[in-house]
Coordinates of C-alpha atoms and ligand atoms in Angstrom, one line a residue:
M1 CA -47.0 -16.7 -59.3
K2 CA -46.6 -13.4 -57.4
P3 CA -46.7 -13.9 -53.7
N4 CA -49.5 -12.4 -51.5
I5 CA -48.0 -13.1 -48.0
I6 CA -44.2 -12.9 -47.3
L7 CA -42.4 -13.8 -44.1
A8 CA -39.3 -11.5 -43.9
I9 CA -36.2 -11.8 -41.7
E10 CA -33.7 -9.0 -40.9
S11 CA -30.6 -9.4 -38.8
S12 CA -27.9 -7.3 -40.5
C13 CA -26.7 -5.3 -37.4
D14 CA -28.0 -5.4 -33.9
E15 CA -31.7 -6.0 -34.4
T16 CA -33.4 -9.3 -34.9
S17 CA -36.6 -8.8 -36.7
A18 CA -39.3 -10.9 -38.4
A19 CA -42.3 -9.6 -40.2
V20 CA -45.3 -10.9 -42.0
V21 CA -46.4 -8.6 -44.8
Q22 CA -49.1 -8.7 -47.4
N23 CA -49.2 -7.3 -50.9
T24 CA -52.2 -5.1 -51.6
D25 CA -53.2 -2.8 -54.5
D26 CA -52.4 0.3 -52.4
G27 CA -49.0 -0.9 -51.1
V28 CA -47.6 -3.3 -48.6
K29 CA -49.6 -4.0 -45.4
I30 CA -47.9 -5.1 -42.2
L31 CA -49.6 -8.1 -40.5
S32 CA -46.8 -8.2 -37.8
N33 CA -43.4 -6.7 -37.4
I34 CA -41.4 -8.0 -34.4
I35 CA -38.1 -6.3 -33.4
A36 CA -35.7 -7.5 -30.7
S37 CA -32.6 -5.5 -30.0
S38 CA -29.9 -5.7 -27.4
A39 CA -30.2 -2.0 -26.6
D40 CA -28.9 -2.6 -23.0
L41 CA -25.7 -4.1 -24.3
Q42 CA -25.2 -1.3 -26.8
A43 CA -25.7 1.4 -24.1
K44 CA -23.2 -0.4 -21.8
Y45 CA -20.5 -0.7 -24.5
G46 CA -21.2 2.5 -26.4
G47 CA -22.1 0.7 -29.6
V48 CA -22.7 -2.6 -31.2
V49 CA -20.2 -5.3 -30.3
P50 CA -20.4 -7.8 -33.2
E51 CA -19.9 -11.0 -31.2
Q52 CA -22.4 -10.0 -28.6
A53 CA -25.0 -8.9 -31.1
A54 CA -24.7 -12.3 -32.9
R55 CA -25.0 -14.2 -29.7
A56 CA -28.1 -12.3 -28.7
Q57 CA -29.6 -12.8 -32.2
L58 CA -28.9 -16.6 -32.1
E59 CA -31.1 -16.7 -29.0
S60 CA -33.9 -14.5 -30.2
I61 CA -34.3 -15.5 -33.9
I62 CA -36.6 -18.4 -33.4
P63 CA -38.9 -16.8 -30.8
V64 CA -39.0 -13.6 -32.9
I65 CA -40.1 -15.6 -36.0
Q66 CA -42.6 -17.5 -34.0
E67 CA -44.0 -14.3 -32.6
S68 CA -44.3 -12.7 -36.0
L69 CA -46.4 -15.7 -37.2
D70 CA -48.5 -15.7 -34.0
Q71 CA -49.2 -12.0 -34.1
A72 CA -50.1 -12.1 -37.8
K73 CA -52.4 -15.1 -37.0
I74 CA -51.1 -17.1 -39.8
S75 CA -49.5 -20.5 -40.1
K76 CA -46.7 -21.7 -42.4
E77 CA -49.2 -22.8 -45.0
D78 CA -50.3 -19.2 -45.6
I79 CA -46.8 -18.0 -46.4
D80 CA -46.1 -17.7 -50.1
A81 CA -42.4 -16.9 -49.8
I82 CA -39.6 -16.0 -47.4
A83 CA -37.4 -12.8 -47.8
V84 CA -34.1 -12.3 -45.9
T85 CA -31.5 -9.6 -45.7
Q86 CA -28.4 -10.9 -47.5
G87 CA -26.2 -7.9 -46.7
P88 CA -24.5 -5.6 -46.1
G89 CA -24.0 -5.8 -42.3
L90 CA -22.1 -7.7 -39.7
I91 CA -21.2 -11.2 -41.0
G92 CA -22.1 -13.0 -37.7
S93 CA -25.4 -11.2 -37.5
L94 CA -26.3 -11.7 -41.2
L95 CA -25.4 -15.4 -41.0
I96 CA -28.1 -16.0 -38.3
G97 CA -30.9 -14.5 -40.4
V98 CA -29.7 -16.0 -43.7
E99 CA -29.1 -19.5 -42.4
S100 CA -32.4 -19.5 -40.5
A101 CA -34.3 -18.4 -43.6
K102 CA -32.5 -21.1 -45.7
V103 CA -33.6 -23.8 -43.2
L104 CA -37.2 -22.6 -43.1
A105 CA -37.4 -22.2 -46.9
T106 CA -36.1 -25.7 -47.4
V107 CA -38.1 -27.5 -44.7
W108 CA -41.4 -25.6 -45.6
D109 CA -40.6 -25.7 -49.3
K110 CA -41.0 -21.9 -49.9
P111 CA -39.2 -19.7 -52.4
L112 CA -36.5 -17.6 -50.8
V113 CA -35.7 -14.0 -51.9
P114 CA -32.4 -12.4 -50.8
V115 CA -32.7 -8.7 -50.2
N116 CA -30.0 -6.0 -50.2
H117 CA -30.6 -4.2 -46.8
L118 CA -29.9 -0.8 -48.4
I119 CA -32.5 -1.2 -51.1
G120 CA -34.8 -2.7 -48.5
H121 CA -34.7 0.6 -46.4
F122 CA -36.2 2.5 -49.3
Y123 CA -39.2 0.1 -49.4
A124 CA -40.4 1.4 -46.0
N125 CA -41.9 4.1 -48.4
W126 CA -44.1 1.4 -50.1
I127 CA -45.6 0.3 -46.8
V128 CA -49.1 1.6 -46.1
T129 CA -50.0 1.6 -42.4
G130 CA -53.5 3.0 -42.5
R131 CA -52.6 5.1 -39.4
P132 CA -53.6 8.7 -39.9
E133 CA -50.4 9.9 -38.2
D134 CA -48.4 8.0 -40.8
Q135 CA -49.9 9.6 -43.9
N136 CA -47.1 11.5 -45.4
S137 CA -49.3 13.5 -47.7
Q138 CA -52.8 14.6 -48.2
E139 CA -52.7 13.4 -51.8
S140 CA -54.3 10.2 -52.8
E141 CA -51.3 8.4 -54.1
N142 CA -49.8 6.7 -51.2
T143 CA -46.7 5.1 -52.7
P144 CA -43.9 6.8 -54.7
K145 CA -43.8 7.0 -58.4
F146 CA -40.8 6.6 -60.7
P147 CA -38.4 8.2 -61.4
C148 CA -37.5 9.2 -57.9
I149 CA -34.4 10.4 -56.0
G150 CA -33.6 8.2 -53.0
L151 CA -31.6 9.5 -50.0
L152 CA -30.4 6.7 -47.7
V153 CA -29.2 7.9 -44.3
S154 CA -28.4 5.2 -41.9
G155 CA -25.8 4.3 -39.3
G156 CA -23.4 2.9 -41.9
H157 CA -24.5 4.5 -45.2
T158 CA -25.3 7.9 -46.7
D159 CA -26.1 7.5 -50.4
L160 CA -28.1 9.3 -53.1
V161 CA -29.5 7.2 -55.9
L162 CA -31.9 7.8 -58.8
F163 CA -34.5 5.0 -59.1
E164 CA -35.8 4.5 -62.7
S165 CA -38.1 1.7 -61.6
H166 CA -38.1 -1.2 -59.0
G167 CA -34.6 -2.6 -58.9
E168 CA -33.3 -0.3 -61.6
Y169 CA -31.2 2.6 -60.2
K170 CA -28.3 4.8 -60.8
Y171 CA -25.8 5.6 -58.0
L172 CA -25.4 9.4 -57.7
G173 CA -23.1 9.8 -54.8
G174 CA -22.3 8.8 -51.2
T175 CA -20.2 9.5 -48.2
R176 CA -16.4 9.5 -48.6
D177 CA -15.9 8.8 -44.9
D178 CA -18.4 8.6 -42.0
A179 CA -22.1 8.1 -42.6
A180 CA -24.7 10.6 -41.3
G181 CA -25.8 8.3 -38.6
E182 CA -22.2 7.6 -37.6
A183 CA -21.7 11.4 -37.4
F184 CA -24.5 11.6 -34.8
D185 CA -23.2 8.5 -33.0
K186 CA -19.6 9.6 -32.8
T187 CA -20.3 13.2 -31.8
A188 CA -22.7 11.9 -29.1
R189 CA -19.9 9.7 -27.8
L190 CA -17.6 12.7 -27.7
L191 CA -20.2 14.5 -25.6
G192 CA -20.5 11.5 -23.2
L193 CA -24.0 10.7 -24.5
P194 CA -25.3 7.1 -24.9
Y195 CA -25.6 5.1 -28.1
P196 CA -27.3 5.4 -30.5
G197 CA -26.5 9.1 -30.6
G198 CA -29.0 10.3 -33.2
P199 CA -32.2 10.2 -31.2
V200 CA -30.4 11.5 -28.1
I201 CA -28.8 14.4 -29.9
S202 CA -32.1 15.2 -31.5
K203 CA -33.9 15.2 -28.2
L204 CA -31.3 17.4 -26.4
A205 CA -31.2 19.7 -29.5
E206 CA -34.8 20.7 -28.8
K207 CA -33.6 22.9 -25.9
G208 CA -30.4 24.2 -27.6
N209 CA -29.5 27.0 -29.9
P210 CA -28.4 25.7 -33.3
K211 CA -26.5 28.9 -34.0
A212 CA -24.5 28.8 -30.8
Y213 CA -21.5 27.1 -32.4
H214 CA -20.6 27.3 -36.0
L215 CA -19.6 23.9 -37.2
P216 CA -18.2 23.1 -40.6
R217 CA -20.4 21.6 -43.4
P218 CA -17.8 19.7 -45.3
M219 CA -18.4 19.4 -49.1
I220 CA -21.7 21.3 -48.9
D221 CA -20.7 23.5 -51.9
S222 CA -18.9 20.8 -53.9
G223 CA -20.6 20.4 -57.2
D224 CA -20.9 16.6 -56.8
L225 CA -23.4 14.6 -54.9
D226 CA -20.9 13.1 -52.4
F227 CA -20.8 13.7 -48.7
S228 CA -18.2 13.9 -45.9
F229 CA -18.9 14.0 -42.2
S230 CA -15.5 13.2 -40.6
G231 CA -14.5 16.9 -40.5
L232 CA -17.5 17.7 -38.4
K233 CA -16.6 15.1 -35.9
T234 CA -13.1 16.5 -35.6
A235 CA -14.4 20.0 -35.2
V236 CA -16.7 18.9 -32.3
F237 CA -13.7 17.1 -30.8
N238 CA -11.6 20.3 -31.0
L239 CA -14.4 22.4 -29.6
I240 CA -14.9 20.2 -26.6
S241 CA -11.2 20.2 -25.9
E242 CA -11.1 24.0 -26.1
L243 CA -14.2 24.3 -23.8
G244 CA -12.8 21.9 -21.2
S245 CA -15.0 19.5 -19.3
E246 CA -16.1 22.0 -16.6
K247 CA -17.7 24.2 -19.3
L248 CA -19.8 21.3 -20.6
T249 CA -22.9 22.3 -18.8
E250 CA -26.4 21.1 -19.7
K251 CA -26.9 24.3 -21.7
T252 CA -23.6 24.0 -23.6
I253 CA -24.4 20.3 -24.4
A254 CA -27.9 21.3 -25.6
D255 CA -26.4 24.1 -27.8
L256 CA -23.7 21.7 -29.2
C257 CA -26.4 19.1 -30.0
A258 CA -28.5 21.6 -31.8
S259 CA -25.5 22.9 -33.7
I260 CA -24.4 19.3 -34.7
E261 CA -27.9 18.4 -35.8
E262 CA -28.3 21.6 -37.9
A263 CA -24.9 21.0 -39.6
I264 CA -25.8 17.4 -40.6
V265 CA -29.3 18.3 -41.7
D266 CA -28.0 21.3 -43.8
I267 CA -25.7 19.0 -45.7
L268 CA -28.3 16.3 -46.3
V269 CA -30.9 18.8 -47.4
R270 CA -28.6 20.7 -49.7
K271 CA -27.3 17.6 -51.6
T272 CA -30.8 16.0 -51.9
V273 CA -32.3 19.1 -53.3
R274 CA -29.4 19.5 -55.7
A275 CA -29.9 15.9 -56.9
S276 CA -33.6 16.5 -57.5
Q277 CA -32.9 19.7 -59.4
R278 CA -30.0 18.4 -61.4
Y279 CA -32.0 15.4 -62.7
N280 CA -35.3 17.3 -62.7
I281 CA -37.1 14.7 -60.6
E282 CA -40.1 15.6 -58.5
Q283 CA -40.4 12.6 -56.3
I284 CA -37.9 12.2 -53.4
I285 CA -37.8 9.2 -51.1
V286 CA -35.9 9.2 -47.8
A287 CA -34.9 6.1 -45.9
G288 CA -32.7 4.8 -43.0
G289 CA -32.5 5.5 -39.3
V290 CA -31.6 9.1 -39.7
A291 CA -34.8 9.7 -41.6
A292 CA -36.5 9.4 -38.2
N293 CA -34.9 12.8 -37.4
R294 CA -37.7 15.4 -37.2
K295 CA -35.5 18.3 -38.1
L296 CA -34.4 16.6 -41.2
T297 CA -38.0 15.8 -42.2
E298 CA -39.1 19.4 -41.5
E299 CA -36.1 21.1 -43.2
L300 CA -36.2 18.9 -46.3
T301 CA -39.9 19.4 -46.7
K302 CA -39.6 23.2 -46.2
T303 CA -36.7 23.6 -48.6
V304 CA -38.2 21.4 -51.3
Q305 CA -41.5 23.2 -51.1
T306 CA -39.7 26.5 -51.6
K307 CA -37.2 25.4 -54.3
T308 CA -39.2 22.9 -56.3
P309 CA -42.8 23.3 -55.2
R310 CA -44.1 20.5 -57.4
A311 CA -41.8 17.9 -55.8
R312 CA -43.3 15.4 -53.4
I313 CA -41.3 13.9 -50.5
F314 CA -41.9 10.5 -48.9
I315 CA -40.4 9.8 -45.5
P316 CA -41.5 6.7 -43.6
P317 CA -42.9 6.9 -40.0
P318 CA -39.9 6.8 -37.6
R319 CA -40.5 3.2 -36.4
L320 CA -40.1 2.0 -40.0
C321 CA -37.0 4.1 -40.7
T322 CA -34.8 2.1 -38.3
D323 CA -34.0 -1.5 -39.0
N324 CA -37.0 -3.8 -39.2
A325 CA -38.0 -6.8 -41.3
A326 CA -41.2 -5.2 -42.8
Y327 CA -39.3 -3.2 -45.4
I328 CA -37.3 -6.3 -46.3
G329 CA -40.6 -8.1 -47.1
A330 CA -41.9 -5.0 -49.0
A331 CA -38.7 -4.9 -51.1
A332 CA -39.2 -8.6 -52.0
F333 CA -42.7 -8.1 -53.3
Y334 CA -41.5 -5.5 -55.8
N335 CA -38.2 -7.2 -56.6
Y336 CA -39.4 -10.8 -56.6
Y337 CA -36.4 -12.9 -57.6
P338 CA -36.2 -16.1 -55.6
E339 CA -32.9 -17.9 -55.7
D340 CA -31.9 -21.4 -54.9
S341 CA -32.3 -21.5 -51.1
L342 CA -29.3 -23.7 -50.4
K343 CA -27.0 -21.5 -52.5
I344 CA -27.8 -18.1 -51.0
Q345 CA -24.8 -16.7 -49.0
A346 CA -24.7 -13.8 -46.5
N347 CA -22.7 -11.0 -48.1
P348 CA -21.4 -8.3 -45.7
N349 CA -20.0 -6.3 -48.6
L350 CA -23.1 -5.6 -50.7
S351 CA -23.5 -1.9 -51.6
L352 CA -25.6 0.4 -53.7
S353 CA -22.8 1.7 -55.9
K354 CA -22.0 -1.7 -57.5
N355 CA -25.2 -1.6 -59.4
D356 CA -24.0 1.6 -61.2
S357 CA -26.0 1.6 -64.4
Ligands
KG4_401 O1 -31.0 2.3 -40.4 P1 -30.5 2.1 -39.0 O2 -31.5 1.6 -38.0 O3 -29.4 1.0 -39.0 C1 -28.5 0.9 -40.0 O4 -28.8 0.2 -41.0 O5 -27.4 1.5 -39.9 O6 -29.8 3.4 -38.6 C2 -29.3 3.6 -37.3 C3 -28.8 5.1 -37.2 C4 -27.9 5.3 -36.0 O7 -26.8 6.0 -36.4 C5 -28.8 6.3 -35.2 O8 -28.1 7.2 -34.4 C6 -29.6 7.0 -36.3 O9 -29.9 6.0 -37.2 N1 -30.9 7.5 -35.8 C7 -31.1 8.9 -35.8 C8 -32.4 9.0 -35.2 N2 -32.9 7.8 -35.0 C9 -31.9 6.9 -35.3 N3 -30.4 9.9 -36.2 C10 -30.9 11.1 -36.0 N4 -32.1 11.4 -35.5 C11 -32.9 10.3 -35.1 N5 -34.1 10.6 -34.5
ZN402 ZN1 -30.3 -0.3 -41.7

């Protein structure tokens, strides 16, 4: 029997999240979506420290799950299944979510669905929020149709895939070194800005000139659908060394942020449009923390409208782009394959490319 209500758990990196989601004819509805993150610790140490993240998650997992049930106003009897992020991610963090889900599934006697976090990100596009500001189009169809090109841009991954249907996809390309989010985070660190770098760079970029510094766009003209961002990081490092710390004024930092953001966005837009044109596909779905970037959203929409006017782009609202359990639950509805609860193991090495069909 297909589930109607799923309790989902996500703990792959720094966030501890639990959500209750409901399947409807129009898409997945969020009944609750609780996210706890150790943002203070990240800011202090300039990133996620795995042991600290796991320790904080161990403390927050049960209260977060309880709050998700309370906020959704449901009890354990109402839950049809449990979904959990199996990987990829930090092993200590994954274990906390996976082992908690296994215990609950066993004690409550519920089916347990393991979800690949990377696939999960894409399912933020199948969530209907009902909020006017979240409507990504004026058209009546609210969820993507197949086939579609998927661009995943997160802190650890940058991948392009072609979805034929739910769970069936072809890997088209990905980063050969740093991920797009990592490029934001690492260049922010070079500029002395706090973690996570993406939102900070994006905010400062609003006051900067994106043409002030010409930064490289590695592999932008390579015929393939792969990415590379480490050269950009090196170029920013060299530029900062040349300028010297006394020249790093507020204005210079804003200009550098705008130039970095534009370089990253240019690369992502070019390769995504290329993928959609090469495979003649008119639906594009974007996912991952970097999809919360407004410039990326605007540039991708503008370019696609010019180059392939019939194409339709789906980008989740920013709060559903970054890690949260709601999309893990959504993914489980459309890929409902419960496994033996006691046998599911956290797998930090899951990827998208291994399902190469
Ligand atoms: O998907 P996510 O929450 O976690 C992973 O699964 O990695 O992505 C986190 C990444 C970080 O690198 C962060 O800097 C980036 O997403 N990010 C952004 C923005 N918001 C988050 N990058 C650019 N612009 C943003 N507004
Ligand atoms: Zn993620």
